[in-house]
Structures are given as structure tokens and as C-alpha cells.
Short mmCIF file of C-alpha atoms and ligand atoms in Angstrom, two decimals:
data_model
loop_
_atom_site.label_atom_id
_atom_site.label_comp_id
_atom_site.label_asym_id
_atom_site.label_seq_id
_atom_site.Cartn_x
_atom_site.Cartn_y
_atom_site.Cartn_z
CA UNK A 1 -29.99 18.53 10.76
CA UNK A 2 -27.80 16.38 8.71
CA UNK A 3 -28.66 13.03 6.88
CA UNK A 4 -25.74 11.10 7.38
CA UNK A 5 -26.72 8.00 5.43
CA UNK A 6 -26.24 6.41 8.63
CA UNK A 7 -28.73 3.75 9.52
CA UNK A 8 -29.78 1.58 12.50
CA UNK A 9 -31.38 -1.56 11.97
CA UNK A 10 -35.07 -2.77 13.53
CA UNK A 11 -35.54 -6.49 13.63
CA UNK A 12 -39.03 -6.96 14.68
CA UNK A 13 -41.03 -10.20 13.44
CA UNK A 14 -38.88 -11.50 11.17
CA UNK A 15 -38.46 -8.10 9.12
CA UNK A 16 -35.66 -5.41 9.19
CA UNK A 17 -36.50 -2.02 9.34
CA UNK A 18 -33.61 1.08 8.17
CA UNK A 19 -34.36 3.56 11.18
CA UNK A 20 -32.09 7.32 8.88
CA UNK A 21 -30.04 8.84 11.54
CA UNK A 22 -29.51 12.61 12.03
CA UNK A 23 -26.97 14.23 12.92
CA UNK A 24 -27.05 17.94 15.39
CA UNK A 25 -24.44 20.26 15.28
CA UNK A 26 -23.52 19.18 18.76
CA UNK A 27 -25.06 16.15 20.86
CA UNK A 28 -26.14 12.75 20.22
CA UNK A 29 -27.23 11.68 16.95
CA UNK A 30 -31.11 11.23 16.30
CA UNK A 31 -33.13 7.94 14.73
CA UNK A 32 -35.99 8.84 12.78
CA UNK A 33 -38.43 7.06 13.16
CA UNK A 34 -41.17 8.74 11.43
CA UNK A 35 -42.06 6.35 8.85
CA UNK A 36 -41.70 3.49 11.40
CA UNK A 37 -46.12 3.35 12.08
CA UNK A 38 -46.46 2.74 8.79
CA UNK A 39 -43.55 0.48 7.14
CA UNK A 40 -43.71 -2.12 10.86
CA UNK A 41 -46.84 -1.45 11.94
CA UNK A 42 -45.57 -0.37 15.73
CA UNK A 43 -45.53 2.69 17.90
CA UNK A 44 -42.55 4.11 19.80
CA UNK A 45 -43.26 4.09 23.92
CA UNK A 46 -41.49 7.06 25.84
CA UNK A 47 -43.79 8.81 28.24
CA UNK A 48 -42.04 11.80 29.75
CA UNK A 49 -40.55 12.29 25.97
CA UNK A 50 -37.15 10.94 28.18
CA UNK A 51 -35.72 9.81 24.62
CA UNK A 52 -37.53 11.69 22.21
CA UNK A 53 -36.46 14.45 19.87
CA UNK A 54 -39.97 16.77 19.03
CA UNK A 55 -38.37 18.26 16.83
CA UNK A 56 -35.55 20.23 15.40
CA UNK A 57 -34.04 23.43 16.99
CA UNK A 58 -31.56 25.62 16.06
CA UNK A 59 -32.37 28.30 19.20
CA UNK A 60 -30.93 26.51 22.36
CA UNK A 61 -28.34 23.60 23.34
CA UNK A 62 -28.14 22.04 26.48
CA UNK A 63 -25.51 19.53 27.48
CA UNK A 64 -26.73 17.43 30.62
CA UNK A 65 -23.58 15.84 31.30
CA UNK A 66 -21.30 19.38 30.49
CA UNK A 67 -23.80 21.03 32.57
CA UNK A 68 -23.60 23.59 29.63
CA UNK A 69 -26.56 26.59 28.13
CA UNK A 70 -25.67 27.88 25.16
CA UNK A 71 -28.47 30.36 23.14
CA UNK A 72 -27.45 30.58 19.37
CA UNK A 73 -24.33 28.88 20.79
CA UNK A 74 -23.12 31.69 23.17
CA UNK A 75 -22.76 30.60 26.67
CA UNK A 76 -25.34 31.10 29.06
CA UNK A 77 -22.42 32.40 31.75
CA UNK A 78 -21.23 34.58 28.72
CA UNK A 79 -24.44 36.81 28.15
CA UNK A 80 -25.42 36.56 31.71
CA UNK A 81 -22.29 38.92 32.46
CA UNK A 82 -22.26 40.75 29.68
CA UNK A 83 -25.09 41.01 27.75
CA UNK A 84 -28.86 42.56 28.73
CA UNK A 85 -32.26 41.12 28.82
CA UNK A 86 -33.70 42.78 25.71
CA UNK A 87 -30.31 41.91 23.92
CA UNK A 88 -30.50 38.07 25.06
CA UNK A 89 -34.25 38.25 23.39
CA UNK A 90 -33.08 39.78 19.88
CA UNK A 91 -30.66 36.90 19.80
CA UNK A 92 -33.35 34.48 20.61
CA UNK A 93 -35.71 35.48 18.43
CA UNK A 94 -33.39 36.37 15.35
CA UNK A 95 -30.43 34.25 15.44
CA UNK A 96 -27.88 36.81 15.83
CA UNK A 97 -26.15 39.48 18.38
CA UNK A 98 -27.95 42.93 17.40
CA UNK A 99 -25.13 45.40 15.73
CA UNK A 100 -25.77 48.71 17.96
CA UNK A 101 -28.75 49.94 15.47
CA UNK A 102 -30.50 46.96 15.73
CA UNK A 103 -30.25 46.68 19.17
CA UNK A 104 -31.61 50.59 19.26
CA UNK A 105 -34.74 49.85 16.96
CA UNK A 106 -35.49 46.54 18.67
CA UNK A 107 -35.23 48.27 22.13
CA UNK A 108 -37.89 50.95 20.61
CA UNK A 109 -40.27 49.07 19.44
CA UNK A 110 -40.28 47.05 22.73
CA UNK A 111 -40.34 50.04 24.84
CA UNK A 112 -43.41 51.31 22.35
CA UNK A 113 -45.44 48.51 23.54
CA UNK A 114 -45.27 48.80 27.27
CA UNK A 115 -48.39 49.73 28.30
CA UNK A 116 -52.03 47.42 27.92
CA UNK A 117 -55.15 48.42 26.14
CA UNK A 118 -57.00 50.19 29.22
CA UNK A 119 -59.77 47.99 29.00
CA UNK A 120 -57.18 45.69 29.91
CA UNK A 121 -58.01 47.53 33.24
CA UNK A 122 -60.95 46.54 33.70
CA UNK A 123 -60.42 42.96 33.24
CA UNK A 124 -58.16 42.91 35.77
CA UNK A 125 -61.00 43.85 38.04
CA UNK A 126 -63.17 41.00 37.61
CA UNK A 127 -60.69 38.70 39.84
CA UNK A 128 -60.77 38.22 43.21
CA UNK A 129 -57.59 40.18 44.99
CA UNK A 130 -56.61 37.30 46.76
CA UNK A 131 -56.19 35.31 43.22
CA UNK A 132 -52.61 33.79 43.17
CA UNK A 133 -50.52 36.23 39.99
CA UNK A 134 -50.10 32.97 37.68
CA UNK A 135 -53.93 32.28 37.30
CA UNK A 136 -54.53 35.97 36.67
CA UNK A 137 -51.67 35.60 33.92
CA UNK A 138 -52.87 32.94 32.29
CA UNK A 139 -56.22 34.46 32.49
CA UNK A 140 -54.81 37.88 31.37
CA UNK A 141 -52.78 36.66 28.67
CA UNK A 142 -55.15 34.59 27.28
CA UNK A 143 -57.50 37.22 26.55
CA UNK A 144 -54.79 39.05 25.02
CA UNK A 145 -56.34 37.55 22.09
CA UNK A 146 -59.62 39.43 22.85
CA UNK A 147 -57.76 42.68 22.97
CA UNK A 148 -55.40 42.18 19.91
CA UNK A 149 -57.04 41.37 17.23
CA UNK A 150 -54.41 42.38 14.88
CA UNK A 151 -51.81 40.21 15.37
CA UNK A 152 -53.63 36.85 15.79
CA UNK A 153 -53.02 35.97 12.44
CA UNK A 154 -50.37 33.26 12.22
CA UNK A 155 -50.11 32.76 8.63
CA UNK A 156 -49.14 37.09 8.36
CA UNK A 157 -45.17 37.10 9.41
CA UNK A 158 -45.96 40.43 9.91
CA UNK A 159 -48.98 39.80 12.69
CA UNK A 160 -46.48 36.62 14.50
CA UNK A 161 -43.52 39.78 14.60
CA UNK A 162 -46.17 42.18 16.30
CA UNK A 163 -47.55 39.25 18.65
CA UNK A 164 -44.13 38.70 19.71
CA UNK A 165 -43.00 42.14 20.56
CA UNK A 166 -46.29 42.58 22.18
CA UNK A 167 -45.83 39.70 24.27
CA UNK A 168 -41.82 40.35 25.56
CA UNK A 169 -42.95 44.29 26.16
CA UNK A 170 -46.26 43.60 27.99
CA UNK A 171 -45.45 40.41 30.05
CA UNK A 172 -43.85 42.55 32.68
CA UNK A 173 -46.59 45.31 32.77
CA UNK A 174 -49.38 42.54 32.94
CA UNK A 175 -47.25 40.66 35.94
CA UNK A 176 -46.73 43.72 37.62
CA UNK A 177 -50.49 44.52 37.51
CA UNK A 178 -50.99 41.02 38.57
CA UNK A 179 -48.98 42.04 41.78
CA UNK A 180 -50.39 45.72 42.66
CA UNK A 181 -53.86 43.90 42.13
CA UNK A 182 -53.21 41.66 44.76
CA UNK A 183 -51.96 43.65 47.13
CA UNK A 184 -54.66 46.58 46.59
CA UNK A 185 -52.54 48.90 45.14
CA UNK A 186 -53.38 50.96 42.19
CA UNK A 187 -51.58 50.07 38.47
CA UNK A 188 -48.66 51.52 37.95
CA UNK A 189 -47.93 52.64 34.40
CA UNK A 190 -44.43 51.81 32.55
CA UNK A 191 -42.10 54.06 32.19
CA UNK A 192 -40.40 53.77 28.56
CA UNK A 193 -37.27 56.12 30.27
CA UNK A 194 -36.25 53.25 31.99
CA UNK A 195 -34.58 49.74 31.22
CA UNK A 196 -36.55 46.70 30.70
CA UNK A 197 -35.78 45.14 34.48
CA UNK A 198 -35.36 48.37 36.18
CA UNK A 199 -39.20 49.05 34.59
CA UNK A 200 -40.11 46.11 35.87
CA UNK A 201 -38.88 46.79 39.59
CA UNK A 202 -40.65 50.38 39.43
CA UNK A 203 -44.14 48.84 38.27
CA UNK A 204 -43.86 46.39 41.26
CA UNK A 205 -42.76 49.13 43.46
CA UNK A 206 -43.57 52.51 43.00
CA UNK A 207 -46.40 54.38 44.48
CA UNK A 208 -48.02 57.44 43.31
CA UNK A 209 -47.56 58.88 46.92
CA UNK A 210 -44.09 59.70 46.12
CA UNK A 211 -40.78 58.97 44.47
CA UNK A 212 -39.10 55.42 44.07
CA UNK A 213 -35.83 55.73 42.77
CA UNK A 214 -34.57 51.80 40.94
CA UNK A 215 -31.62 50.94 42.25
CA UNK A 216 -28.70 50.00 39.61
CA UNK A 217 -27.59 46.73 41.19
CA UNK A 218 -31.22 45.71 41.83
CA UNK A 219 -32.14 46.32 38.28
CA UNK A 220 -29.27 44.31 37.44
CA UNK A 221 -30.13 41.69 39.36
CA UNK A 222 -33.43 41.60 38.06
CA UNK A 223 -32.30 41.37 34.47
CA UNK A 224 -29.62 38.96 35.30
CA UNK A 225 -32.76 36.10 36.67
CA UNK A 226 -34.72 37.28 33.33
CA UNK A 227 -31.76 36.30 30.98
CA UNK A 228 -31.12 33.02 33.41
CA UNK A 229 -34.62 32.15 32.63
CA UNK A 230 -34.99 33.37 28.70
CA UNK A 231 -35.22 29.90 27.35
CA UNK A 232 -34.19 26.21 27.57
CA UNK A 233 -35.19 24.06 24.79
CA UNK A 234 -37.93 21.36 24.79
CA UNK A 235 -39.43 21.81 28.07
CA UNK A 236 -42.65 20.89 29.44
CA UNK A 237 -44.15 24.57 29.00
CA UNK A 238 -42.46 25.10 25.62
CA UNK A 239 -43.32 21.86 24.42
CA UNK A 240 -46.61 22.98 25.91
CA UNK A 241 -46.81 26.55 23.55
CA UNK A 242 -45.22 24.58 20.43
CA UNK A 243 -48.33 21.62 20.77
CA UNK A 244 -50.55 24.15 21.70
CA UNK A 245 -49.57 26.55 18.32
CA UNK A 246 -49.34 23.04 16.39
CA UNK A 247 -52.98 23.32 16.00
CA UNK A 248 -52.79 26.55 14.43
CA UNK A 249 -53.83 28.40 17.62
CA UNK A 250 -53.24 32.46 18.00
CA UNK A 251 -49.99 33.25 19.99
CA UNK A 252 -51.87 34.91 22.88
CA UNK A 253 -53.71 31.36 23.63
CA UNK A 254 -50.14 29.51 23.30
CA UNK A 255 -48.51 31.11 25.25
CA UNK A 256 -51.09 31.22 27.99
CA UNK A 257 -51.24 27.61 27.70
CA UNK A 258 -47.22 27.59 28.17
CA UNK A 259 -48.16 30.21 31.81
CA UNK A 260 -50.63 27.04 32.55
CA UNK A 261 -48.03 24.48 32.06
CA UNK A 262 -44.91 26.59 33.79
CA UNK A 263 -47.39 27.24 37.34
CA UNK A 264 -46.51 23.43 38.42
CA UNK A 265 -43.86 22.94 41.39
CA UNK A 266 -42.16 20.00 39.02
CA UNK A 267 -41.50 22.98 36.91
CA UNK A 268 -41.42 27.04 37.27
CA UNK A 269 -43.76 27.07 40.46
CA UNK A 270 -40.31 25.24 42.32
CA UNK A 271 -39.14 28.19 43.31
CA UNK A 272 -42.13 29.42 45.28
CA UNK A 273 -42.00 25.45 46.31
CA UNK A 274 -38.19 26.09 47.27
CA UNK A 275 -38.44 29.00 49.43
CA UNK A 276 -41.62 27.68 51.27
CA UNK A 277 -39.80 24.25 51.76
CA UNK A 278 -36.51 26.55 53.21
CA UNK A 279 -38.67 28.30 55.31
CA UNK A 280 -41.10 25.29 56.83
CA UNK A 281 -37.43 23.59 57.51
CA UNK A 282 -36.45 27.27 59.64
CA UNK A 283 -33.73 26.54 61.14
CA UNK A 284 -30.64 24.03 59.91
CA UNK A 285 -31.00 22.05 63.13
CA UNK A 286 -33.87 20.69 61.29
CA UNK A 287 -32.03 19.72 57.62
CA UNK A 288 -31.64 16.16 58.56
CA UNK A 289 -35.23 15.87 58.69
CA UNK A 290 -36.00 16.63 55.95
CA UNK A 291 -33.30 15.55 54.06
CA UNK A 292 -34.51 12.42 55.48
CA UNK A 293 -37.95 12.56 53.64
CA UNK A 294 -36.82 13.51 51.27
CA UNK A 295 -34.90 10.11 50.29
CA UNK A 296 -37.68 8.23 51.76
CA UNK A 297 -39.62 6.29 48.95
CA UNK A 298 -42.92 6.34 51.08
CA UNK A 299 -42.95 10.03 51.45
CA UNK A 300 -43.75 12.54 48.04
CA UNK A 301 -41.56 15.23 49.89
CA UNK A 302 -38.60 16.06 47.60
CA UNK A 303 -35.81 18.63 47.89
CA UNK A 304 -37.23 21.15 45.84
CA UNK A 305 -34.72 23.56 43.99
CA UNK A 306 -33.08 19.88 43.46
CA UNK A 307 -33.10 17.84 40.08
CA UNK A 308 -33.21 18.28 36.85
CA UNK A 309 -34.14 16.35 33.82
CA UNK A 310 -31.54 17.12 31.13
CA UNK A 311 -28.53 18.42 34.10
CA UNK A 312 -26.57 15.63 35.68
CA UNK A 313 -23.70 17.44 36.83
CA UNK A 314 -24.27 21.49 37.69
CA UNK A 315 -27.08 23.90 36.25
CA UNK A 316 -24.88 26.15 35.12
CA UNK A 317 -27.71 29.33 35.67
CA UNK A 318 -27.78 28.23 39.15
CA UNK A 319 -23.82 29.11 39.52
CA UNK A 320 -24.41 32.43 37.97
CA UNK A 321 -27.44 32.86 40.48
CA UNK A 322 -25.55 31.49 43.51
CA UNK A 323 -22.88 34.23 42.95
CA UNK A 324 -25.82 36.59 42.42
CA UNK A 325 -27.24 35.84 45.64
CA UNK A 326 -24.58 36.96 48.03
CA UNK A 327 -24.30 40.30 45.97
CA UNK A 328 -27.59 41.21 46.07
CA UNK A 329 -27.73 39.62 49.72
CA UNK A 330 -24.76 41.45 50.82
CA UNK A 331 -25.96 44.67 49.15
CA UNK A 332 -29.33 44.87 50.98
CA UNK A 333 -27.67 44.27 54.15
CA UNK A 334 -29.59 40.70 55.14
CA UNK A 335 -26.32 38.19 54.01
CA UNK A 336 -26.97 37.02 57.69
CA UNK A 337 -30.79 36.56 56.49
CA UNK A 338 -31.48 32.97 58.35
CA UNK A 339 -33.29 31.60 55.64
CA UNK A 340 -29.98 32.02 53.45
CA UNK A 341 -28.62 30.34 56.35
CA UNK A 342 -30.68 27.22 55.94
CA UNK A 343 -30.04 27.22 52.32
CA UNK A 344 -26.23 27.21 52.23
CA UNK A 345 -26.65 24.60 54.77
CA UNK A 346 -29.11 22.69 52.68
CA UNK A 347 -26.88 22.65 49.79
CA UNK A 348 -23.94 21.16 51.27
CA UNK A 349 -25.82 18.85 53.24
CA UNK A 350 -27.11 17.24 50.23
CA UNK A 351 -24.44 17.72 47.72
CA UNK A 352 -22.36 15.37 50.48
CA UNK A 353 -25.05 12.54 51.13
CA UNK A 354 -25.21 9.79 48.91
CA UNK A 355 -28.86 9.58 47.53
CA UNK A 356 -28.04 12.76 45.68
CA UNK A 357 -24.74 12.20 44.55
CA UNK A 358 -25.94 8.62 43.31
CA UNK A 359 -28.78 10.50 41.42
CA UNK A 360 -27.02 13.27 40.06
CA UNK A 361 -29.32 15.81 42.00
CA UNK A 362 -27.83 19.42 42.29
CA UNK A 363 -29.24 22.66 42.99
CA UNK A 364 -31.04 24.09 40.35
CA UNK A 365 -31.96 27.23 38.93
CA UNK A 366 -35.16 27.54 41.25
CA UNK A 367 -32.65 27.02 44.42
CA UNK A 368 -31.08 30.56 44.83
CA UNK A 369 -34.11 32.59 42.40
CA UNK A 370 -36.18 32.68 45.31
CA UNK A 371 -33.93 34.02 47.66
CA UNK A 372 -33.05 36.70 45.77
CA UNK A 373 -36.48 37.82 44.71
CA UNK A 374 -37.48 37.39 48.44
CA UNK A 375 -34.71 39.69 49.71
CA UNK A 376 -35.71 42.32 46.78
CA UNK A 377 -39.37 42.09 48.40
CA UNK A 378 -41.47 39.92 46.13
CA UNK A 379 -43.84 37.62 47.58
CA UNK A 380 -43.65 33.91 47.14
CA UNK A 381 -46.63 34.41 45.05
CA UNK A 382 -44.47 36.81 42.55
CA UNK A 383 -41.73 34.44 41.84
CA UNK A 384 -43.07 32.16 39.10
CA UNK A 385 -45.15 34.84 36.92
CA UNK A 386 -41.37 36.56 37.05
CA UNK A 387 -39.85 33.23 35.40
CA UNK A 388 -43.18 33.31 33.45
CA UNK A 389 -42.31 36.52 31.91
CA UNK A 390 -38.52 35.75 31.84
CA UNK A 391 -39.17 32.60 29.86
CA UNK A 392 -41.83 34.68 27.20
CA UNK A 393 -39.13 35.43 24.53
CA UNK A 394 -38.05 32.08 24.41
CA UNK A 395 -41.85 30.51 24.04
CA UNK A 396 -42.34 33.24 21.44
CA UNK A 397 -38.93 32.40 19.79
CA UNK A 398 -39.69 28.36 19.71
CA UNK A 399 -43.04 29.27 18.54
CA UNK A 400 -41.91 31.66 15.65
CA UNK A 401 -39.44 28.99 14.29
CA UNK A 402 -41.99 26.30 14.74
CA UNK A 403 -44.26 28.06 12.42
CA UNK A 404 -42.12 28.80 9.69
CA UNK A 405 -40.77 25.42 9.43
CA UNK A 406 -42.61 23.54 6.62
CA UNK A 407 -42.43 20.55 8.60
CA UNK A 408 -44.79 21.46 11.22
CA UNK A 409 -47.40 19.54 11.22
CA UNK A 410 -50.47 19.10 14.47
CA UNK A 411 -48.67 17.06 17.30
CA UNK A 412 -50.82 13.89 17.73
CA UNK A 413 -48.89 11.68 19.98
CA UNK A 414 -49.98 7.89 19.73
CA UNK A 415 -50.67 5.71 23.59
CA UNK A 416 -50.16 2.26 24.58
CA UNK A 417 -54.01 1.50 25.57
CA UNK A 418 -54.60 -1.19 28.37
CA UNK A 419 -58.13 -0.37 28.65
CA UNK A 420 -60.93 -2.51 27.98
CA UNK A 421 -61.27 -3.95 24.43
CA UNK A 422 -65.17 -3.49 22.52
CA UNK A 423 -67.83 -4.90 24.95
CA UNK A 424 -71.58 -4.28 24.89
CA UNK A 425 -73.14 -1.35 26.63
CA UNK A 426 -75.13 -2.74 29.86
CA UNK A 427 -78.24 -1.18 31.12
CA UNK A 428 -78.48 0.70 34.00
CA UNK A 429 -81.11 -1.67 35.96
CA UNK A 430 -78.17 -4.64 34.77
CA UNK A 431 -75.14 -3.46 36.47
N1 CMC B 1 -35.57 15.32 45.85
C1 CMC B 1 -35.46 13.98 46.14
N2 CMC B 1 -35.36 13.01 45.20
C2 CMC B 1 -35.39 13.40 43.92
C3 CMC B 1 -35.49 14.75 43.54
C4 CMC B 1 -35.57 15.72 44.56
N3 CMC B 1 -35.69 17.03 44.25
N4 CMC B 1 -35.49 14.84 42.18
C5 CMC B 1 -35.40 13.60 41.73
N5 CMC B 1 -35.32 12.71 42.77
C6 CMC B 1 -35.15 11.26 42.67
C7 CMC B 1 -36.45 10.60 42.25
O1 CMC B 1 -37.20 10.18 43.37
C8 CMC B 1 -35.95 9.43 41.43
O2 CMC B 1 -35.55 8.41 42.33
P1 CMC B 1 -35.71 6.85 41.88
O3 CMC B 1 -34.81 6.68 40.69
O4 CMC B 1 -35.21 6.11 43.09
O5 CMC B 1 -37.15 6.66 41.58
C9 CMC B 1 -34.69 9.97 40.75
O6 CMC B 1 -34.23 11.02 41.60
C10 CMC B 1 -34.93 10.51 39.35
O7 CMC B 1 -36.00 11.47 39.42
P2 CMC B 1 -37.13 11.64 38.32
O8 CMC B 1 -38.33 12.24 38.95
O9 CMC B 1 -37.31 10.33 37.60
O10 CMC B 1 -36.41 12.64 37.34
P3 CMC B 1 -37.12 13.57 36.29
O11 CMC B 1 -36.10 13.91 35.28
O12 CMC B 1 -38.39 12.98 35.82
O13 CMC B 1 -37.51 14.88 37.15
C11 CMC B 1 -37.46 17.00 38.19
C12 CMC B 1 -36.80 16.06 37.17
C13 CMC B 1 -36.83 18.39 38.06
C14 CMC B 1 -38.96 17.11 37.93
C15 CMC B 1 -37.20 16.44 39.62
O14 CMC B 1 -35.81 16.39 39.88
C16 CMC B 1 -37.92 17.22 40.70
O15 CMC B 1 -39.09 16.97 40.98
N6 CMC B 1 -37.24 18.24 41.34
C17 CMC B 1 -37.87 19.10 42.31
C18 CMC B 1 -38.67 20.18 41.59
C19 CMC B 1 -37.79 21.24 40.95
O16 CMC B 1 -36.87 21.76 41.57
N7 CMC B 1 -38.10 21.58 39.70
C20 CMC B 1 -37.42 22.63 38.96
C21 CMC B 1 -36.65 22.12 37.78
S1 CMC B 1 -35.53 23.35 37.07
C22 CMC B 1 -36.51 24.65 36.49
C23 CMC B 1 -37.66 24.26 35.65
O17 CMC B 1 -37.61 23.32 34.85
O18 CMC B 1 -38.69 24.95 35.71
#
């Protein structure tokens, strides 16, 4: 952040007000107006945060209009075809590519924290099987806290560096319990032999009964919608973990609270929302329809996988995934897959009709996810705790810089009350 000894001028009531301007690295400059409450007297109004800077960042950079990701300022497109999950989450959380020894010690102690406390087990146990994955996640990683005592302490840099490998090395074992539970089959234990996503995929789908062998492209799939989904600046669910830690909270509780905030279909739970909207539409005789509702005021039906609030022009993770789609598609043999059908249809249907190109809505990230997960045999249910566990290394990342910073202070946003002003409690008999 840069003081440029810039100013903007506030004329309220007679007054003027200097408003210091900042300056990012890239993107549009910043007014502070920090002091404003207490020099004029006045609150700021921006529900939705549609204007407002939480705070500052040096992690991730999105540019709306660019439709441009950059983490630590490499390209999203960049590390999505040549980079790997774990190395996408040593840049996140330390600033920097890994040199090959890094990379090897990082990889280690990830892979050293696979597996869950066995009383972890048990817990499990105590919800019903037909719970959907995210509420046993939050649930789960909530009382992470319960099971790890030792790194709860967010004032020990030590304790936040062992939270935060626990966190990116158990997610996927916990989501992948969260699965087997469901569908009655037992736990399957990690295997530390194997790479991050292709661990993942044998958790999910290996049986004791006999072998499962990962394949390559599949894993590589699978890490490709992890990095996609690694992190994306000040969104609602990291916004969500940063408030949440702003307290002083332990990292298990924030980052359940950031699971909580990701489950909603405005947010991660659109792509579960996505695929069930493609397949209630069926067939692409019926796109009109729908399309139709989905520009019609009087009807809460939108076009999920549609929309963003920072992208105006193309999410750039939904090109990578688009081109991801007809490989992994193509590879399992179901390109044909009607569902696919409907989507491609979908797409163009809507990228052509006004209402969307007026609003600047484009398929996002959540769009082609889904079909891809679906045709490597998750359940609808599956596909947000898979973004949740994706998007862990960047919650943990925007946490960990959060609580270094000597700014951080508890978020208390202000409110523009239109309530009732003081009146006199009336008694029951009265009213
Ligand atoms: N279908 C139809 N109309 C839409 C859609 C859509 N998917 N998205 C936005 N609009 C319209 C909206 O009705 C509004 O129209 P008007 O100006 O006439 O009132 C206008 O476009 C602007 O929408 P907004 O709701 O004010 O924009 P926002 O920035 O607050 O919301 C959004 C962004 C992503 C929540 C929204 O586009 C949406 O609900 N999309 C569908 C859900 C979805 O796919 N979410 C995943 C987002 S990407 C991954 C993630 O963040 O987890």
C-alpha cells in the first residue's frame, strides 16, 4: 500500500474533509476513510461491501474488467497448466514458488498429516447418514478444535503454521469421510504414496474389497478444479474466516465458519445449484424456458453457474475448466453425456441474448465444475465440500496474513438504523 499524498476532498455541512488515498500495486486507488467517524461525524453506507476495501492483501488480484486471477501475481491459466495443487498452496501461503527442496519438505509435512485423530471416527458416527457432506464439514471441522489442542494458539506462529498444514492435509480426508459416511461405506485411510488429488480420488473411491487403481488424467483433473478454486480474494467466505479470526478465534472455528458461509447457492453451493438447474431443464428443447425465468423480475430463478461480482467480462478459471471438461468428458467416454448437451446449449443461448450481455453475465467457475465432478462420479452432494477443501489454503493463507498484520483489529461494521427511536415499554394487558 502506498501513501501517495493524494487526497480527495469531503464537503459535508459546510466543512471539508482530506479523505489519504492509497495506492495497490495494480487496480484502482483506495480512499481511506478510517478517521472519517470521528473528524465528520458520518458513517460510510455500502451493504454488499460493493465499494469497500476490508483490507489490504498482498495474496490475490483479480481484475473484473481483464477477467484476470493472478496468486502472488502468477496467472491463474499459468499454474493451472503447469503447476500442482500442493505447489499452488506453498505459494499462497508463503509468497513465493517453492525451489525443489522446499517444495519436497512442504509436500512431507502435508503428506505427514493425512490421516484424523481416530476419535475423529467416532464423531463422524453421531450424524445421521443421510446428512448433506457440508453440514458434516462444518460440524467436523469445527471440532477440529476439540481434537487439536495444540495448535489453537494464535498468538504461537508456530501453532497458526501447524493449524494450517493440518487443515490443507486433512480437508480432503475429512470430505472424503464425509462421502463414504453417507453412502455407508467404511473410511478409507490416506495413502501418503500417492499425490494430493489422486489421494483424494482413492479415499472417495476405493473399497477394501479390492484394488482401485487412480487414474493419471483423473487425478489431474482433480487437482486442476483444486488449484481453480485455491483462493480469490475478499469473498463472502473469506471475508467470513478473516471476521470470524478478527475476534481472536482458533483457526479450526474460522475456518468452519468460512465451510458455513461457502454452503450457499449465491456462492460455492452454485455448482450443486448448476447441475440440478441443467438437469431439471433435461433436454435443450426446454432452454428458452428457462432462460425466460430467468430474466423475469417476478421470478427468483436465476441462471446459476452465471454472474459474478468482481468478473464482467470472462472468469478466466471457467475457460481453463471448459477446456477441462471435454478432456475429461471425452476421456470417460460420455462427451455425448446429454446433460453436457444442455449445457453447451445453455451457454450459447445466453451468451447471445441480451439480458446477459447487457449485465455482463458469463459462465462462471461453478458452470463446467459440476459436470466434471459428475462424470468422475461424485454426487451433487460432493461438489461444494470439494470447492470447500479446494478453497482451505487460501482461507488459511488470508487468515495467516491477517494475523500478523499489526493492523488487525475486531471487524465491527457500523448500520444505517431505521428502526424505532427510544419509546416506553408497554404492558402486556396494554397492547
Ligand atoms: N441469472 C439471471 N440474472 C442474474 C444472474 C443470473 N445468474 N446474476 C445476476 N443477475 C442479474 C440480477 O438480477 C441483477 O439484475 P438487475 O440489475 O436488473 O437487478 C444484475 O444481474 C446484477 O446482479 P446482482 O445480484 O446485483 O450481482 P451481484 O454481484 O450481487 O451477484 C452473483 C453476483 C454471483 C451472486 C450472481 O450473479 C448470482 O446469483 N449468480 C448465480 C449464482 C452463482 O453462480 N454463484 C457462483 C459465483 S462464482 C463462485 C463463487 O463465488 O463461489
Amino acid at each position: 500500500m502506498t501513501d501517495t499524498k493524494k487526497t480527495a476532498q469531503l464537503s459535508l455541512n459546510g466543512e471539508t474533509y482530506e479523505l489519504p488515498i492509497f495506492s495497490p500495486t495494480t487496480g484502482p486507488d483506495v480512499l481511506d476513510i478510517r478517521k472519517l467517524y470521528g473528524q465528520a461525524g458520518v458513517f460510510t453506507y455500502d451493504p454488499g461491501f460493493t465499494s469497500t476495501a476490508s483490507c489490504d492483501s498482498t495474496i490475490t488480484y483479480i481484475d473484473g474488467g481483464k477477467g484476470e486471477l493472478l496468486h502472488r501475481g502468477y496467472p491463474i491459466d499459468q499454474l493451472a497448466s503447469k503447476s500442482h495443487h500442493l505447489e499452488v498452496c506453498y505459494l499462497l501461503l508463503y509468497g513465493e514458488l517453492p525451489t525443489a527442496a522446499q517444495l519436497e519438505d512442504f509436500e512431507t509435512r502435508v503428506t505427514r498429516h493425512t490421516m484424523v485423530h481416530e476419535q475423529m471416527h467416532n464423531f463422524f458416527r453421531g450424524f445421521r447418514r443421510d446428512a448433506h457432506p457440508m453440514a458434516t464439514l462444518v460440524g467436523v471441522v469445527g471440532a477440529m478444535s476439540a481434537f487439536y489442542h495444540d495448535s489453537t494458539d494464535i498468538n504461537d506462529p508456530w501453532q497458526r503454521e501447524v493449524a494450517a498444514i493440518r487443515l490443507i492435509a486433512k480437508l480432503p480426508t475429512i470430505a472424503a469421510m464425509a462421502y463414504k459416511y453417507s453412502i455407508g461405506q467404511p473410511f478409507v485411510y490416506p495413502r501418503n504414496d500417492l499425490d494430493y488429488a489422486a489421494n483424494f480420488l482413492h479415499m472417495c473411491f476405493s473399497v477394501p474389497a479390492e484394488e482401485y487403481h487412480v487414474d493419471p488424467i483423473l487425478a489431474r483433473a482433480m487437482d486442476r478444479i483444486f488449484i481453480l478454486h485455491a483462493d480469490h480474494e475478499q469473498n463472502a467466505s473469506t471475508s467470513t474466516v478473516r471476521l470470524a479470526s478478527s475476534s481472536g478465534a482458533n483457526p479450526f472455528a474460522c475456518i468452519a465458519a468460512g465451510i458455513a458461509c461457502l454452503w450457499g447457492p449465491a456462492h460455492g453451493g452454485a455448482n450443486q445449484a448448476c447441475l440440478e438447474m441443467l438437469k431439471e431443464i433435461g433436454s435443450v428443447d426446454r432452454i428458452p424456458e428457462f432462460i425466460e425465468r430467468a430474466k423475469d423480475k417476478n421470478d427468483p430463478f436465476r441462471l446459476m453457474g452465471f454472474g459474478h461480482r468482481v468478473y464482467k467480462n470472462t472468469d478466466p478459471r471457467a475457460t481453463v475448466l471448459k477446456q477441462s471438461a471435454d478432456e475429461v468428458l471425452e476421456l470417460l467416454g460420455v462427451e455425448n453425456n446429454p446433460l453436457l448437451q444442455v449445457a453447451k446449449e445453455l451457454e450459447q443461448t445466453a451468451l447471445n441474448d441480451e439480458y446477459f450481455i447487457e449485465k455482463k453475465l458469463f459462465p462462471n467457475v461453478d458452470f463446467y465444475s459440476g459436470i466434471i465432478l459428475e462424470a468422475m462420479g461424485f454426487p451433487t452432494s460432493m461438489f461444494t465440500p470439494i470447492f470447500a477443501l479446494s478453497r482451505t489454503v487460501g482461507w488459511i493463507s488470508q487468515w495467516k496474513e491477517m494475523i500478523a498484520d499489526p493492523q488487525n483489529k475486531i471487524g465491527r461494521p457500523r448500520q444505517l438504523y431505521l428502526g424505532e427511536t427510544a419509546r416506553d415499554y408497554i404492558d402486556i394487558e396494554s397492547r
